[in-house]
mmCIF file with all atom_site columns, C-alpha atoms in Angstrom:
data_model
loop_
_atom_site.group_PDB
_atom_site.id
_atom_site.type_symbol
_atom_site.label_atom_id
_atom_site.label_alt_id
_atom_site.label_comp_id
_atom_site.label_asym_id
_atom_site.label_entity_id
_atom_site.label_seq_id
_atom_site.pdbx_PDB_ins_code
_atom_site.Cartn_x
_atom_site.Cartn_y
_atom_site.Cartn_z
_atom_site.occupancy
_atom_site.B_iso_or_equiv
_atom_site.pdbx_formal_charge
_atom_site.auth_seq_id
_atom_site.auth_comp_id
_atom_site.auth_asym_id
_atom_site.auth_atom_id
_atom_site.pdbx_PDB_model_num
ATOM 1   C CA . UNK A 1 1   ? 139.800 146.359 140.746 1.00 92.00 ? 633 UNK A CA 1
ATOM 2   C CA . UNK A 1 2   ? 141.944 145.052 137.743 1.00 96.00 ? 634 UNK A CA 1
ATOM 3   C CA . UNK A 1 3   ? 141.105 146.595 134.635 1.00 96.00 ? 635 UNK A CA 1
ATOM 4   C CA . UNK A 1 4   ? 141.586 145.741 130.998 1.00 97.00 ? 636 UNK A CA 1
ATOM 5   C CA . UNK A 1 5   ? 141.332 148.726 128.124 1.00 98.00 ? 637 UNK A CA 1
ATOM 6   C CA . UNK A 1 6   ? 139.948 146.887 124.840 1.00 98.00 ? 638 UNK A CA 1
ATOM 7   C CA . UNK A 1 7   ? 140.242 149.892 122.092 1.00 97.00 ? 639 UNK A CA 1
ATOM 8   C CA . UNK A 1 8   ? 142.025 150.032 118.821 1.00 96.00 ? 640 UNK A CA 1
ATOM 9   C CA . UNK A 1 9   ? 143.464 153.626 119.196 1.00 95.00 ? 641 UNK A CA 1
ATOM 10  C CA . UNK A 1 10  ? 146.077 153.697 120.786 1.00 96.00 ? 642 UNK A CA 1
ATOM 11  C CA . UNK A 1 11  ? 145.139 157.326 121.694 1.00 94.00 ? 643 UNK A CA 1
ATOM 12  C CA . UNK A 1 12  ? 142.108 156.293 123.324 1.00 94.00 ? 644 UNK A CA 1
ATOM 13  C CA . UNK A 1 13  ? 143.704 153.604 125.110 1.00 96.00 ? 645 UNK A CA 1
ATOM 14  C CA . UNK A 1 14  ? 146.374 156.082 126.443 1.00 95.00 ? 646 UNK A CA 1
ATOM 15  C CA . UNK A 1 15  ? 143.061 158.737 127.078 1.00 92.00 ? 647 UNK A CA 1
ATOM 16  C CA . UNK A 1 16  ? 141.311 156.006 129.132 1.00 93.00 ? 648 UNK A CA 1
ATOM 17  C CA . UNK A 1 17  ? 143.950 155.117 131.007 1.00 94.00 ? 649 UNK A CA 1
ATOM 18  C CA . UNK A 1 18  ? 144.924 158.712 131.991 1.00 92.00 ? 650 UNK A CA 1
ATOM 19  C CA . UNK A 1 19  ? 141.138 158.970 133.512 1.00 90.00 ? 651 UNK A CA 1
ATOM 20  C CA . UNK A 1 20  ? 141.543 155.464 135.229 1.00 90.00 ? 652 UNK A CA 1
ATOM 21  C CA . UNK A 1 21  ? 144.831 156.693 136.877 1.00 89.00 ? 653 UNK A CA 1
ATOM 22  C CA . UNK A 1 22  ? 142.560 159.111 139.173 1.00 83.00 ? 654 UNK A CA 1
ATOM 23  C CA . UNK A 1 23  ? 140.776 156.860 140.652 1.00 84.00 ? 655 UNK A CA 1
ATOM 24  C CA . UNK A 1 24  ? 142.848 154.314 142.923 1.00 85.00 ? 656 UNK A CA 1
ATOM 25  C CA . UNK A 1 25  ? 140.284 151.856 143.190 1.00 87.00 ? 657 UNK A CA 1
ATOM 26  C CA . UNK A 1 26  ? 140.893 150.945 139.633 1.00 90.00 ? 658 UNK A CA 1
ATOM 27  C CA . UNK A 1 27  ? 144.265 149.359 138.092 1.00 94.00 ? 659 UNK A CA 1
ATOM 28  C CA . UNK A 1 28  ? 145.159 149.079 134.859 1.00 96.00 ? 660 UNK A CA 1
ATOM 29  C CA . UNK A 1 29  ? 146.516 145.335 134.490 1.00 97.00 ? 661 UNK A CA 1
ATOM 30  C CA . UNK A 1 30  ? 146.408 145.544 130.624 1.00 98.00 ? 662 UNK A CA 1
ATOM 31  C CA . UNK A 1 31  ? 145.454 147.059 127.256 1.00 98.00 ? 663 UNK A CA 1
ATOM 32  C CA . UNK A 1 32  ? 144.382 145.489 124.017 1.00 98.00 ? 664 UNK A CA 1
ATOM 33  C CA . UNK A 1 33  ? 143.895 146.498 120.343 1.00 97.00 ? 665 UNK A CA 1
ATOM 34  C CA . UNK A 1 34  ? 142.025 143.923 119.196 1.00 97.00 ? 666 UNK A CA 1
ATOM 35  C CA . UNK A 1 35  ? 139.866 140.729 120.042 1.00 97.00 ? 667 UNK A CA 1
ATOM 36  C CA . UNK A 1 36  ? 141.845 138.202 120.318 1.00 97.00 ? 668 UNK A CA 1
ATOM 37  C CA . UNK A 1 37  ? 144.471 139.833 122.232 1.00 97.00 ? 669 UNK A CA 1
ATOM 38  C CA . UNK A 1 38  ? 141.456 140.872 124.943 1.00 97.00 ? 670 UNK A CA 1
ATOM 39  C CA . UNK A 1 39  ? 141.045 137.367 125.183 1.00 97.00 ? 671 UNK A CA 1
ATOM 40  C CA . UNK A 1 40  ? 144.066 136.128 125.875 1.00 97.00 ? 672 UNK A CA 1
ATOM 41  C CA . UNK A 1 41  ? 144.912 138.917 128.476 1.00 97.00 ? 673 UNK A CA 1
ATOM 42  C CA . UNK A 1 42  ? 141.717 138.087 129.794 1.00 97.00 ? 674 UNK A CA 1
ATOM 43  C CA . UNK A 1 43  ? 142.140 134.566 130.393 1.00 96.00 ? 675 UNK A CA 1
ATOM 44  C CA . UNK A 1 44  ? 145.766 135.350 131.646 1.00 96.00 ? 676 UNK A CA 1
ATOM 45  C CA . UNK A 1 45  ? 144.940 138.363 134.014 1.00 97.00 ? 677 UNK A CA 1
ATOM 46  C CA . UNK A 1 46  ? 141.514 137.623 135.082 1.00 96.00 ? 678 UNK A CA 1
ATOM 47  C CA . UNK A 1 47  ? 140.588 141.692 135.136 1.00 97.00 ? 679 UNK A CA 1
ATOM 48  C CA . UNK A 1 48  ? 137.366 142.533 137.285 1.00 96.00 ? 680 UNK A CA 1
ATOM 49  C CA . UNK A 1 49  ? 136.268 145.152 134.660 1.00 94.00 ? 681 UNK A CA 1
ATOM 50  C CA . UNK A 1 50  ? 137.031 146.141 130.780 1.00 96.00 ? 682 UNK A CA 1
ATOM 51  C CA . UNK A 1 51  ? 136.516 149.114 129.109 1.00 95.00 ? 683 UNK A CA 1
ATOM 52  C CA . UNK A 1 52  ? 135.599 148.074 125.569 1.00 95.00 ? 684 UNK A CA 1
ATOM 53  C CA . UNK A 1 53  ? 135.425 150.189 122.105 1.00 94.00 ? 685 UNK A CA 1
ATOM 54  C CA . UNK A 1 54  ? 132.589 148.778 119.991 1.00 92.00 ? 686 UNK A CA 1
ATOM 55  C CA . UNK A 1 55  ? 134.122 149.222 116.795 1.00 91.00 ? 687 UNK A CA 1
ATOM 56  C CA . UNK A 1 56  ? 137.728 146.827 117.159 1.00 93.00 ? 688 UNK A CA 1
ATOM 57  C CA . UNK A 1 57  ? 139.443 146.373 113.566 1.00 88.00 ? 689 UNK A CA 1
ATOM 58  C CA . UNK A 1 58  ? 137.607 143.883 111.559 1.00 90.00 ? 690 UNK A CA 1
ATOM 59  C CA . UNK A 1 59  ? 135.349 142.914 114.747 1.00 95.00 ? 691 UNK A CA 1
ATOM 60  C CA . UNK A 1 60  ? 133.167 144.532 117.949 1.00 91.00 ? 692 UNK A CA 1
ATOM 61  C CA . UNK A 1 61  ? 133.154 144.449 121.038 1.00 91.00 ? 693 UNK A CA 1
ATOM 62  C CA . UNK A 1 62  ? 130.623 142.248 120.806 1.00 91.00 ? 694 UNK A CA 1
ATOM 63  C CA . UNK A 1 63  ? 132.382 139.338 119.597 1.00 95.00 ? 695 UNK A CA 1
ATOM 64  C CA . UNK A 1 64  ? 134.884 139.688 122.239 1.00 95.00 ? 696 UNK A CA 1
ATOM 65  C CA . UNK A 1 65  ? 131.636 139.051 124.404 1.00 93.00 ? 697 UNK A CA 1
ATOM 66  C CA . UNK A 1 66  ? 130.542 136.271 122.417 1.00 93.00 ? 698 UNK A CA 1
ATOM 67  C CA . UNK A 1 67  ? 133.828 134.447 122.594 1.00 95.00 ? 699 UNK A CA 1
ATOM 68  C CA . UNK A 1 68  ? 134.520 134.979 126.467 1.00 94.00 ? 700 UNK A CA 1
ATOM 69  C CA . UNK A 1 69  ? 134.536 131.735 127.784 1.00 90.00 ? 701 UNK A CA 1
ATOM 70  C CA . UNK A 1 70  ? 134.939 131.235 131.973 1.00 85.00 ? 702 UNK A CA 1
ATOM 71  C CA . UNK A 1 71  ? 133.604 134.505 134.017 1.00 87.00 ? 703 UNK A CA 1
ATOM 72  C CA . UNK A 1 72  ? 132.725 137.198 132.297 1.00 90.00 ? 704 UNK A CA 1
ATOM 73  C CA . UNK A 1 73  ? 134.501 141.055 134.039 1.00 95.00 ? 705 UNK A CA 1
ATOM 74  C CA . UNK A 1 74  ? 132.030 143.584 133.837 1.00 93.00 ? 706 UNK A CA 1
ATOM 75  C CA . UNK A 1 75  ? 132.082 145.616 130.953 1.00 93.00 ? 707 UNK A CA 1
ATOM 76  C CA . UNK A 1 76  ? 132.501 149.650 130.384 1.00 91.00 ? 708 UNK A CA 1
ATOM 77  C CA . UNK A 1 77  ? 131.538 150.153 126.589 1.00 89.00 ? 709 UNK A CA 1
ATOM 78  C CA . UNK A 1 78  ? 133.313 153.395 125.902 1.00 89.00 ? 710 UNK A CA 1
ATOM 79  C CA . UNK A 1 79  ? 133.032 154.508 122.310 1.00 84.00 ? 711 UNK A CA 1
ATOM 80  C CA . UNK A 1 80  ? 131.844 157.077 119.621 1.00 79.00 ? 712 UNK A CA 1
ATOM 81  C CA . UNK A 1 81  ? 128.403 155.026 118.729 1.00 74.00 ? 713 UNK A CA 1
ATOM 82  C CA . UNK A 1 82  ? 125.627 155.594 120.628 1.00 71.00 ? 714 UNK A CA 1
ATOM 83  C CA . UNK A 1 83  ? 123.706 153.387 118.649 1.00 66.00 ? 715 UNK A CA 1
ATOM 84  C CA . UNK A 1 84  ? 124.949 150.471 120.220 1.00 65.00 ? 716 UNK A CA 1
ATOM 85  C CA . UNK A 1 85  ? 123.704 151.563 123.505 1.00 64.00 ? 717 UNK A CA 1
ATOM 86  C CA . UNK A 1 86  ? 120.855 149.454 123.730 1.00 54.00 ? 718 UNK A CA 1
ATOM 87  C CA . UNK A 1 87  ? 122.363 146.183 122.960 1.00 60.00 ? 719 UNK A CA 1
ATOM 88  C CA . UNK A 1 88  ? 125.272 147.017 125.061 1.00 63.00 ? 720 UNK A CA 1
ATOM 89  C CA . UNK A 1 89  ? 122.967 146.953 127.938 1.00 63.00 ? 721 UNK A CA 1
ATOM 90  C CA . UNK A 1 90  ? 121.237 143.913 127.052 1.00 68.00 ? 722 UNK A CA 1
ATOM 91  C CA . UNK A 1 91  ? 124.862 142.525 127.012 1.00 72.00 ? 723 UNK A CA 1
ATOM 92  C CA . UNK A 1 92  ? 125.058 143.068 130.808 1.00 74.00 ? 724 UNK A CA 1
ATOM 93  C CA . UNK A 1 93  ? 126.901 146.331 130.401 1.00 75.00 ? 725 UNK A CA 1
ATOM 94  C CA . UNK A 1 94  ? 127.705 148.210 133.887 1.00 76.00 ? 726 UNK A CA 1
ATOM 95  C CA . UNK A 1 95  ? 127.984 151.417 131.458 1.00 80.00 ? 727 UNK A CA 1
ATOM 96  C CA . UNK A 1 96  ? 128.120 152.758 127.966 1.00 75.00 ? 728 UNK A CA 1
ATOM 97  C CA . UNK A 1 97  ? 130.373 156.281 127.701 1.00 79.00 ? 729 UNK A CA 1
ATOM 98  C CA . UNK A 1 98  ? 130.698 157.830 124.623 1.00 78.00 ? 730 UNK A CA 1
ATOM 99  C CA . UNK A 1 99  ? 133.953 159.144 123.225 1.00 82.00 ? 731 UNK A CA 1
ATOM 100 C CA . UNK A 1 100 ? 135.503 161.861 123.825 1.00 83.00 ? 732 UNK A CA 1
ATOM 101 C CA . UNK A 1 101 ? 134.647 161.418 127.384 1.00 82.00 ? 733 UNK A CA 1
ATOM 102 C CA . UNK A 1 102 ? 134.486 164.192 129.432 1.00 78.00 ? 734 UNK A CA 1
ATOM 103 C CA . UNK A 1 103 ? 136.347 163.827 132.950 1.00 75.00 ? 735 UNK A CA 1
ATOM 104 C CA . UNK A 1 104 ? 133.266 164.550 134.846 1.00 73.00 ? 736 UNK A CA 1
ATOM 105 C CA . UNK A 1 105 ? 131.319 162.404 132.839 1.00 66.00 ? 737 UNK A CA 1
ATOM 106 C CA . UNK A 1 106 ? 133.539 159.355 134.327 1.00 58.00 ? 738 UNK A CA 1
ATOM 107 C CA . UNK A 1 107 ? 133.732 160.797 137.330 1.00 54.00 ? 739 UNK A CA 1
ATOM 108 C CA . UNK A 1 108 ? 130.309 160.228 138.052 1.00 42.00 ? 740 UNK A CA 1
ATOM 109 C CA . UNK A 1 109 ? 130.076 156.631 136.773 1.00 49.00 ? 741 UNK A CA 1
ATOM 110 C CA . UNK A 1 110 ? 133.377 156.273 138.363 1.00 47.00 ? 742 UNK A CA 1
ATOM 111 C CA . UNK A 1 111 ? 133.477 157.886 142.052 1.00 46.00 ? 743 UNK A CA 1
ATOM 112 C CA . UNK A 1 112 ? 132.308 154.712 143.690 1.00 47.00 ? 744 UNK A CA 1
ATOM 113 C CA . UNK A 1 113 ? 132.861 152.447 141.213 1.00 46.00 ? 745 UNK A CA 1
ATOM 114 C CA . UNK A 1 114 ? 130.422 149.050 140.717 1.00 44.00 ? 746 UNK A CA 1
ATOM 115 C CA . UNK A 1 115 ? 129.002 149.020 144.010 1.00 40.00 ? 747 UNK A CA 1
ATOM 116 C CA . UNK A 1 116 ? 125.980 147.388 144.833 1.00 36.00 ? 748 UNK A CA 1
#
């Protein structure tokens, strides 16, 4: 599945995409630091799933949400605030890690990923 890393860190991105790399199913297609650069790597790459911070410089996650226009990927929410959680999930989320995450903590969200 093509996957797009939305997170201002770049030490998260590079942490995210070190987990990603063990599991073949998933490929890393592009990373973002902000919104408007998810959405234009969106549009252009078309990724099946993003991980998304919640906190983005000077926006969310959120309003990258909000602003998707055309299909929607599913959507990882990976960050430090678990008080988004609900209203991740009432945005459709497929899951909502918190940061640091643990390698067996995305293994098991991650071993078959998104089947239904």
């Amino acid at each position: 599945m093509k996957t797009l890393i939305v997170d201002d860190e770049p030490l998260a991105r590079r942490g995210l995409r070190d987990l990603l790399a063990g599991h073949p199913a998933l490929s890393v297609v592009g990373e973002a630091a902000d919104v408007d650069s998810a959405l234009d790597l969106t549009r252009q790459l078309s990724p099946e799933v993003v991980f998304l911070d919640v906190q983005l410089r000077g926006e969310t996650g959120f309003d990258y949400l909000e602003r998707l226009d055309g299909p929607r990927p599913r959507v990882v929410f990976v960050t430090a605030h678990d008080s988004h959680a609900v209203r991740g999930f009432e945005c459709n989320a497929s899951d909502y890690l918190l940061k640091p995450v643990r390698p067996e903590r995305f293994t098991l969200g991650c071993d078959q990923p998104f089947r239904n």
